[in-house]
Amino acid sequence: MSLQKNIEIICSRKRACAAANADNNVPDDVLWNIFIRLPAKQVAQMRCVSKPWNALLSQQSFIKSHLDHRSIRRMNDDEILLVFKDGYLDFCHPFLTKNSRSSLIQLPKLPNSTPSCGSSIFIGSVNGLICFADYHVIHIWNPSLSALTPLPSYTNTTIGDDMLFRFGFDPLNDDYKVVKISLSLDEHGNIVQRSLEVEVYSLRKGFWELVIGFPSHVSMICNNDEVCVDGHAYWLCLVEDMFMRETIVAFDLAHETFREISLPNYMEDYTGSDRLNVLGVLSQKLCVISCIHNGDCEVWLLMDHKWVKHHVLPPFDGKIMPIGFTPNNLFLFGIGRHLALYDPDAAAVKLFNGIMNTPHSFTKVVPYVDSLIWPPTLRAINHL
């Protein structure tokens, strides 16, 4: 008998028991083991059956176990990746990495409460929550639950011509945070001195706070990579000393402090180099993907505060734009007008037809995570 059929039978029995004012005889551990296998949207619907079910399925321990189970299942199944063309949420294309399932992918669309016309800019994604901005309003969205809410406006909207954002998870405080950097640039694209300001919004606290300590000698921030992992947000930056060099600025989401991380020595020299360095996440650790034009791509992992060369990807036929790794450690990159995946174990490249890559643009690709996560401090506009 299928899992769906079992659920229908249990729901039917539960309604009958409720109608007769009888107790539910299905043990909680049995319900737990059944519900943990269901998609998030179905679990959310099961909460409406009765108060005991709502209490069980709303426990934070169940929500985290459900996320862990879905993550493990994703590692053994097709990954669903979301492609945001030019970073716009309105131009989202989901696709499967293996195409082993014949059914089409159907994700909930954005509710009508958000502006359209290509104005929604992707910021980041973690644990199934997607953060994006519409003009000066930041939203948190869980597509699994069709739940959406705007955040309060950030404090200062006048300092700085440009704004950069990060969205990450603080595991120490079980909190989700949005980091906003506002800054002004000169005619050469360098940061105007004393124009940079940082604000952090805590979903647990419910307000924005100013944070100081961003390294003042950084002259440029490369904002191509939305990298947040292990409780930190990361930016690849340029520093102009005796020569132009690259460095990484890390922000500790729990303690809200900044520190600088040096790249492997030979990567630092940026002047006249045909080497392209991109930050990414591999095996839940920060990595640097370093590609030479028409040459190899080296992947370095930051392990115990030291850089370790993980592996070397072979040369590809043409100039590539590294994007990063999927949770299943497949290498994702753009080549020409196509997106492609490289499987290191099979040493095979797969091109994705119908999903075009725009050279010199900032295509964002993130894994889709089926999740019940919804911070309790947020008021959701639900469309279940």
Coordinates of C-alpha atoms in Angstrom, one line a residue:
M1 CA 0.0 0.0 0.0
S2 CA 1.4 3.4 -1.0
L3 CA 2.4 6.0 1.6
Q4 CA -0.2 8.4 0.2
K5 CA -2.9 5.8 0.7
N6 CA -1.8 5.2 4.3
I7 CA -2.0 8.9 5.0
E8 CA -5.5 9.1 3.5
I9 CA -6.6 6.2 5.7
I10 CA -5.1 7.7 8.9
C11 CA -6.7 11.1 8.1
S12 CA -10.0 9.4 7.5
R13 CA -9.8 7.5 10.8
K14 CA -8.7 10.7 12.6
R15 CA -11.7 12.7 11.4
A16 CA -14.0 9.8 12.4
C17 CA -12.4 9.7 15.9
A18 CA -12.7 13.5 16.2
A19 CA -16.4 13.4 15.2
A20 CA -17.0 10.8 17.8
N21 CA -15.0 12.7 20.3
A22 CA -12.6 9.7 20.7
D23 CA -8.9 9.7 21.2
N24 CA -6.5 9.0 18.4
N25 CA -4.9 5.6 18.9
V26 CA -2.1 6.1 16.4
P27 CA 1.1 6.5 18.5
D28 CA 3.0 9.8 18.0
D29 CA 6.2 7.9 16.9
V30 CA 4.3 6.1 14.2
L31 CA 2.9 9.4 13.0
W32 CA 6.3 11.0 13.2
N33 CA 7.9 8.3 11.0
I34 CA 5.1 8.7 8.4
F35 CA 4.9 12.5 8.3
I36 CA 8.6 13.0 8.1
R37 CA 8.5 11.4 4.6
L38 CA 5.8 13.7 3.3
P39 CA 6.5 16.9 1.3
A40 CA 6.3 20.1 3.4
K41 CA 3.1 21.3 1.9
Q42 CA 1.2 18.1 2.8
V43 CA 2.6 18.2 6.3
A44 CA 1.4 21.7 6.7
Q45 CA -2.1 20.6 5.6
M46 CA -2.1 17.7 8.1
R47 CA -1.8 20.3 10.9
C48 CA -5.3 21.3 10.2
V49 CA -6.7 17.9 11.0
S50 CA -6.6 18.2 14.8
K51 CA -4.9 20.1 17.6
P52 CA -2.8 17.1 18.7
W53 CA -1.5 16.7 15.1
N54 CA -0.8 20.5 14.9
A55 CA 1.1 20.3 18.2
L56 CA 3.2 17.3 17.0
L57 CA 3.9 18.7 13.5
S58 CA 4.8 22.2 14.8
Q59 CA 7.5 21.0 17.1
Q60 CA 10.9 22.5 16.2
S61 CA 12.4 19.0 16.7
F62 CA 10.1 17.6 14.1
I63 CA 10.6 20.5 11.7
K64 CA 14.4 20.1 11.9
S65 CA 14.1 16.3 11.5
H66 CA 11.9 16.8 8.5
L67 CA 14.5 19.1 6.9
D68 CA 17.3 16.6 7.6
H69 CA 15.3 13.8 6.1
R70 CA 14.5 15.8 3.0
S71 CA 18.2 16.8 2.7
I72 CA 19.3 13.1 2.9
R73 CA 16.7 12.1 0.4
R74 CA 17.9 14.9 -1.9
M75 CA 21.5 13.5 -1.8
N76 CA 20.2 10.1 -3.0
D77 CA 17.8 11.5 -5.6
D78 CA 17.6 14.2 -8.3
E79 CA 18.6 17.6 -7.1
I80 CA 16.3 20.5 -8.1
L81 CA 18.2 23.6 -8.9
L82 CA 16.6 27.0 -9.3
V83 CA 18.2 29.3 -12.0
F84 CA 17.6 33.0 -11.6
K85 CA 18.5 34.7 -14.9
D86 CA 20.5 37.9 -14.2
G87 CA 19.6 37.4 -10.5
Y88 CA 15.9 38.2 -11.1
L89 CA 13.5 36.1 -9.1
D90 CA 10.8 36.7 -11.8
F91 CA 12.9 34.7 -14.3
C92 CA 13.2 31.5 -12.3
H93 CA 13.8 28.2 -14.2
P94 CA 13.9 25.0 -12.1
F95 CA 15.6 21.9 -13.5
L96 CA 16.7 18.4 -12.4
T97 CA 20.4 17.5 -12.4
K98 CA 19.8 13.9 -13.5
N99 CA 16.3 14.0 -15.1
S100 CA 15.5 10.6 -13.6
R101 CA 12.0 11.7 -12.9
S102 CA 9.5 12.0 -15.7
S103 CA 7.1 14.4 -13.9
L104 CA 7.5 18.1 -14.6
I105 CA 8.8 20.3 -11.8
Q106 CA 6.1 22.7 -10.6
L107 CA 7.0 25.2 -7.9
P108 CA 4.7 27.7 -6.3
K109 CA 4.7 31.1 -8.0
L110 CA 5.3 34.3 -6.2
P111 CA 2.1 35.6 -4.5
N112 CA 0.4 38.6 -6.2
S113 CA 1.3 40.8 -3.2
T114 CA 4.8 41.5 -4.6
P115 CA 5.6 43.9 -7.4
S116 CA 6.3 42.4 -10.9
C117 CA 8.0 43.8 -14.0
G118 CA 11.2 42.0 -13.2
S119 CA 12.0 43.9 -10.0
S120 CA 12.6 41.0 -7.6
I121 CA 16.3 40.5 -7.0
F122 CA 17.5 37.3 -5.5
I123 CA 19.6 37.7 -2.3
G124 CA 20.2 34.3 -0.9
S125 CA 18.7 30.9 0.2
V126 CA 19.2 28.7 3.2
N127 CA 17.2 25.8 4.6
G128 CA 14.4 26.3 2.1
L129 CA 13.9 30.0 2.8
I130 CA 14.6 32.4 -0.1
C131 CA 15.4 36.0 0.5
F132 CA 14.8 38.6 -2.2
A133 CA 14.4 42.3 -2.6
D134 CA 11.7 44.4 -4.3
Y135 CA 12.9 47.9 -4.6
H136 CA 13.6 48.9 -0.9
V137 CA 11.6 46.0 0.6
I138 CA 13.2 42.7 1.5
H139 CA 11.0 39.6 1.6
I140 CA 11.4 36.1 3.1
W141 CA 9.7 33.3 1.0
N142 CA 9.2 29.6 1.6
P143 CA 8.0 28.2 -1.8
S144 CA 7.3 24.8 -0.2
L145 CA 4.7 26.4 2.1
S146 CA 3.8 29.3 -0.3
A147 CA 4.5 31.6 2.7
L148 CA 5.8 35.1 2.2
T149 CA 6.4 38.1 4.4
P150 CA 8.2 41.5 4.0
L151 CA 10.8 42.6 6.5
P152 CA 10.8 46.0 8.2
S153 CA 12.6 48.7 6.2
Y154 CA 16.3 49.1 6.9
T155 CA 17.3 52.1 9.0
N156 CA 19.3 54.1 6.6
T157 CA 18.4 54.4 2.9
T158 CA 20.4 57.5 2.0
I159 CA 24.1 56.6 2.7
G160 CA 25.7 55.0 -0.3
D161 CA 24.8 54.6 -3.9
D162 CA 25.0 50.8 -4.0
M163 CA 23.7 48.1 -1.7
L164 CA 24.9 44.6 -1.3
F165 CA 23.1 41.9 0.6
R166 CA 23.7 38.5 2.1
F167 CA 21.2 36.0 3.8
G168 CA 22.5 33.4 6.1
F169 CA 21.8 31.1 9.1
D170 CA 23.3 31.6 12.5
P171 CA 23.4 28.0 14.0
L172 CA 24.7 29.2 17.4
N173 CA 21.5 31.3 18.0
D174 CA 19.2 29.4 15.7
D175 CA 18.6 32.7 13.8
Y176 CA 18.4 33.8 10.2
K177 CA 20.0 37.1 9.3
V178 CA 20.1 39.6 6.4
V179 CA 23.3 41.6 6.0
K180 CA 23.2 44.9 4.1
I181 CA 26.2 46.8 2.9
S182 CA 25.6 50.3 1.6
L183 CA 28.5 52.1 -0.1
S184 CA 29.5 54.7 -2.7
L185 CA 31.8 54.1 -5.6
D186 CA 34.1 56.5 -7.4
E187 CA 34.5 56.7 -11.2
H188 CA 36.9 53.7 -11.1
G189 CA 34.5 51.5 -9.2
N190 CA 36.5 51.8 -5.9
I191 CA 34.8 52.3 -2.6
V192 CA 34.7 55.9 -1.5
Q193 CA 36.5 56.3 1.8
R194 CA 34.2 56.3 4.9
S195 CA 31.1 55.6 2.7
L196 CA 30.6 52.0 3.7
E197 CA 28.0 51.1 6.3
V198 CA 26.7 47.7 7.4
E199 CA 23.3 46.8 8.9
V200 CA 22.2 43.4 10.1
Y201 CA 18.6 42.3 10.5
S202 CA 17.9 39.4 12.9
L203 CA 14.7 37.5 12.2
R204 CA 14.8 36.4 15.9
K205 CA 15.1 39.9 17.3
G206 CA 13.0 41.5 14.6
F207 CA 15.0 44.7 13.9
W208 CA 18.0 46.2 12.1
E209 CA 21.3 47.0 13.9
L210 CA 24.4 48.9 12.7
V211 CA 27.6 46.8 12.7
I212 CA 31.1 48.2 12.5
G213 CA 34.4 46.6 11.7
F214 CA 34.4 45.9 7.9
P215 CA 38.0 46.2 6.8
S216 CA 38.6 49.8 5.8
H217 CA 41.5 49.0 3.4
V218 CA 39.2 47.0 1.0
S219 CA 38.9 49.0 -2.2
M220 CA 36.3 46.8 -4.1
I221 CA 33.8 44.1 -3.3
C222 CA 33.2 41.4 -5.9
N223 CA 29.5 40.7 -5.3
N224 CA 29.0 37.8 -7.8
D225 CA 28.9 35.0 -5.1
E226 CA 26.1 34.7 -2.5
V227 CA 28.2 32.5 -0.2
C228 CA 26.9 31.8 3.4
V229 CA 28.0 28.7 5.1
D230 CA 29.1 27.5 8.5
G231 CA 27.5 30.5 10.2
H232 CA 29.5 33.0 8.1
A233 CA 28.9 35.3 5.1
Y234 CA 31.7 35.7 2.7
W235 CA 32.8 38.3 0.1
L236 CA 35.6 38.1 -2.4
C237 CA 37.3 41.6 -2.3
L238 CA 40.1 43.6 -3.8
V239 CA 42.8 45.4 -1.9
E240 CA 45.1 47.9 -3.5
D241 CA 48.4 47.9 -1.6
M242 CA 51.7 47.8 -3.5
F243 CA 49.7 45.9 -6.1
M244 CA 46.1 44.8 -6.6
R245 CA 45.4 41.6 -4.6
E246 CA 42.4 39.5 -3.7
T247 CA 41.2 38.7 -0.2
I248 CA 38.2 37.2 1.5
V249 CA 36.1 39.1 4.1
A250 CA 34.2 36.8 6.5
F251 CA 31.3 38.0 8.7
D252 CA 30.5 35.9 11.8
L253 CA 26.7 35.8 11.9
A254 CA 26.6 34.9 15.6
H255 CA 29.1 37.3 17.0
E256 CA 28.6 39.9 14.2
T257 CA 32.3 40.5 13.7
F258 CA 34.5 40.7 10.6
R259 CA 37.8 39.0 9.8
E260 CA 40.0 38.7 6.7
I261 CA 41.0 35.4 5.1
S262 CA 43.9 35.2 2.8
L263 CA 43.7 33.2 -0.4
P264 CA 46.4 30.6 -1.2
N265 CA 49.5 32.7 -1.9
Y266 CA 49.8 32.4 -5.6
M267 CA 46.1 33.3 -6.1
E268 CA 46.4 36.7 -4.4
D269 CA 48.1 38.7 -7.2
Y270 CA 45.2 40.1 -9.3
T271 CA 47.2 42.4 -11.6
G272 CA 47.5 41.1 -15.1
S273 CA 46.3 37.6 -14.2
D274 CA 44.1 35.5 -16.5
R275 CA 43.1 33.5 -13.4
L276 CA 39.4 33.7 -12.3
N277 CA 38.7 33.0 -8.6
V278 CA 35.1 32.3 -7.5
L279 CA 33.9 31.6 -4.0
G280 CA 31.6 28.6 -3.4
V281 CA 30.5 25.9 -1.0
L282 CA 31.7 22.3 -1.3
S283 CA 30.9 19.6 1.3
Q284 CA 29.4 22.4 3.6
K285 CA 32.8 24.2 3.6
L286 CA 34.0 27.4 2.0
C287 CA 35.9 26.8 -1.2
V288 CA 37.7 28.8 -3.9
I289 CA 37.3 27.7 -7.5
S290 CA 40.4 29.0 -9.4
C291 CA 40.2 28.7 -13.2
I292 CA 42.8 29.6 -15.8
H293 CA 41.6 30.5 -19.3
N294 CA 41.8 27.3 -21.4
G295 CA 43.4 25.6 -18.5
D296 CA 42.6 23.6 -15.3
C297 CA 40.3 24.6 -12.5
E298 CA 41.7 24.1 -9.0
V299 CA 39.3 23.7 -6.1
W300 CA 40.6 24.6 -2.6
L301 CA 38.7 23.9 0.6
L302 CA 39.1 25.9 3.8
M303 CA 39.6 23.2 6.5
D304 CA 40.6 24.1 10.1
H305 CA 41.6 27.6 8.9
K306 CA 43.9 26.2 6.3
W307 CA 43.6 25.9 2.5
V308 CA 43.7 22.4 1.2
K309 CA 43.7 21.5 -2.5
H310 CA 40.7 19.3 -3.0
H311 CA 41.0 18.4 -6.6
V312 CA 41.8 19.7 -10.1
L313 CA 39.0 19.8 -12.7
P314 CA 40.1 19.1 -16.2
P315 CA 40.3 21.8 -19.0
F316 CA 36.9 22.3 -20.7
D317 CA 36.3 23.0 -24.4
G318 CA 36.0 26.8 -24.3
K319 CA 36.0 29.6 -21.8
I320 CA 33.9 28.8 -18.8
M321 CA 32.3 30.8 -16.0
P322 CA 32.4 28.8 -12.7
I323 CA 29.2 29.1 -10.7
G324 CA 29.8 26.6 -7.9
F325 CA 28.9 23.2 -6.6
T326 CA 25.6 21.6 -6.0
P327 CA 24.9 19.9 -2.6
N328 CA 25.8 16.6 -4.3
N329 CA 29.2 18.0 -5.3
L330 CA 28.5 18.4 -9.0
F331 CA 30.4 21.3 -10.6
L332 CA 28.1 23.9 -12.2
F333 CA 29.4 26.4 -14.7
G334 CA 28.4 28.4 -17.7
I335 CA 30.0 27.8 -21.1
G336 CA 29.0 30.0 -24.0
R337 CA 25.2 30.4 -23.8
H338 CA 24.7 27.1 -21.9
L339 CA 24.6 26.0 -18.3
A340 CA 26.5 22.8 -17.7
L341 CA 27.2 20.3 -14.9
Y342 CA 30.4 18.3 -14.5
D343 CA 30.3 15.1 -12.5
P344 CA 33.8 14.5 -11.1
D345 CA 33.0 10.8 -10.3
A346 CA 31.8 10.0 -13.8
A347 CA 34.1 12.5 -15.5
A348 CA 31.2 13.6 -17.6
V349 CA 29.7 17.0 -18.7
K350 CA 26.0 17.6 -19.1
L351 CA 24.6 20.6 -21.0
F352 CA 21.1 21.8 -20.1
N353 CA 19.0 22.6 -23.1
G354 CA 16.4 25.3 -22.8
I355 CA 18.1 27.0 -19.9
M356 CA 20.4 29.6 -21.3
N357 CA 23.4 31.2 -19.7
T358 CA 24.0 34.9 -20.5
P359 CA 27.7 35.5 -20.8
H360 CA 29.0 38.3 -18.6
S361 CA 25.8 38.3 -16.5
F362 CA 25.3 37.2 -12.9
T363 CA 23.1 34.1 -13.3
K364 CA 22.2 32.7 -9.8
V365 CA 21.8 29.0 -9.2
V366 CA 20.6 27.6 -5.9
P367 CA 19.4 24.2 -4.7
Y368 CA 15.7 23.9 -4.0
V369 CA 15.0 22.5 -0.5
D370 CA 11.6 21.2 0.5
S371 CA 11.2 22.7 4.0
L372 CA 8.8 23.4 6.9
I373 CA 11.2 26.1 8.2
W374 CA 9.4 29.4 9.0
P375 CA 10.8 31.6 11.8
P376 CA 8.2 32.0 14.5
T377 CA 8.7 35.8 14.6
L378 CA 7.5 36.2 11.0
R379 CA 3.9 36.8 10.1
A380 CA 3.2 34.9 6.9
I381 CA 0.9 35.6 4.0
N382 CA -0.1 32.0 3.2
H383 CA -1.4 30.6 0.0
L384 CA -1.6 26.9 0.7

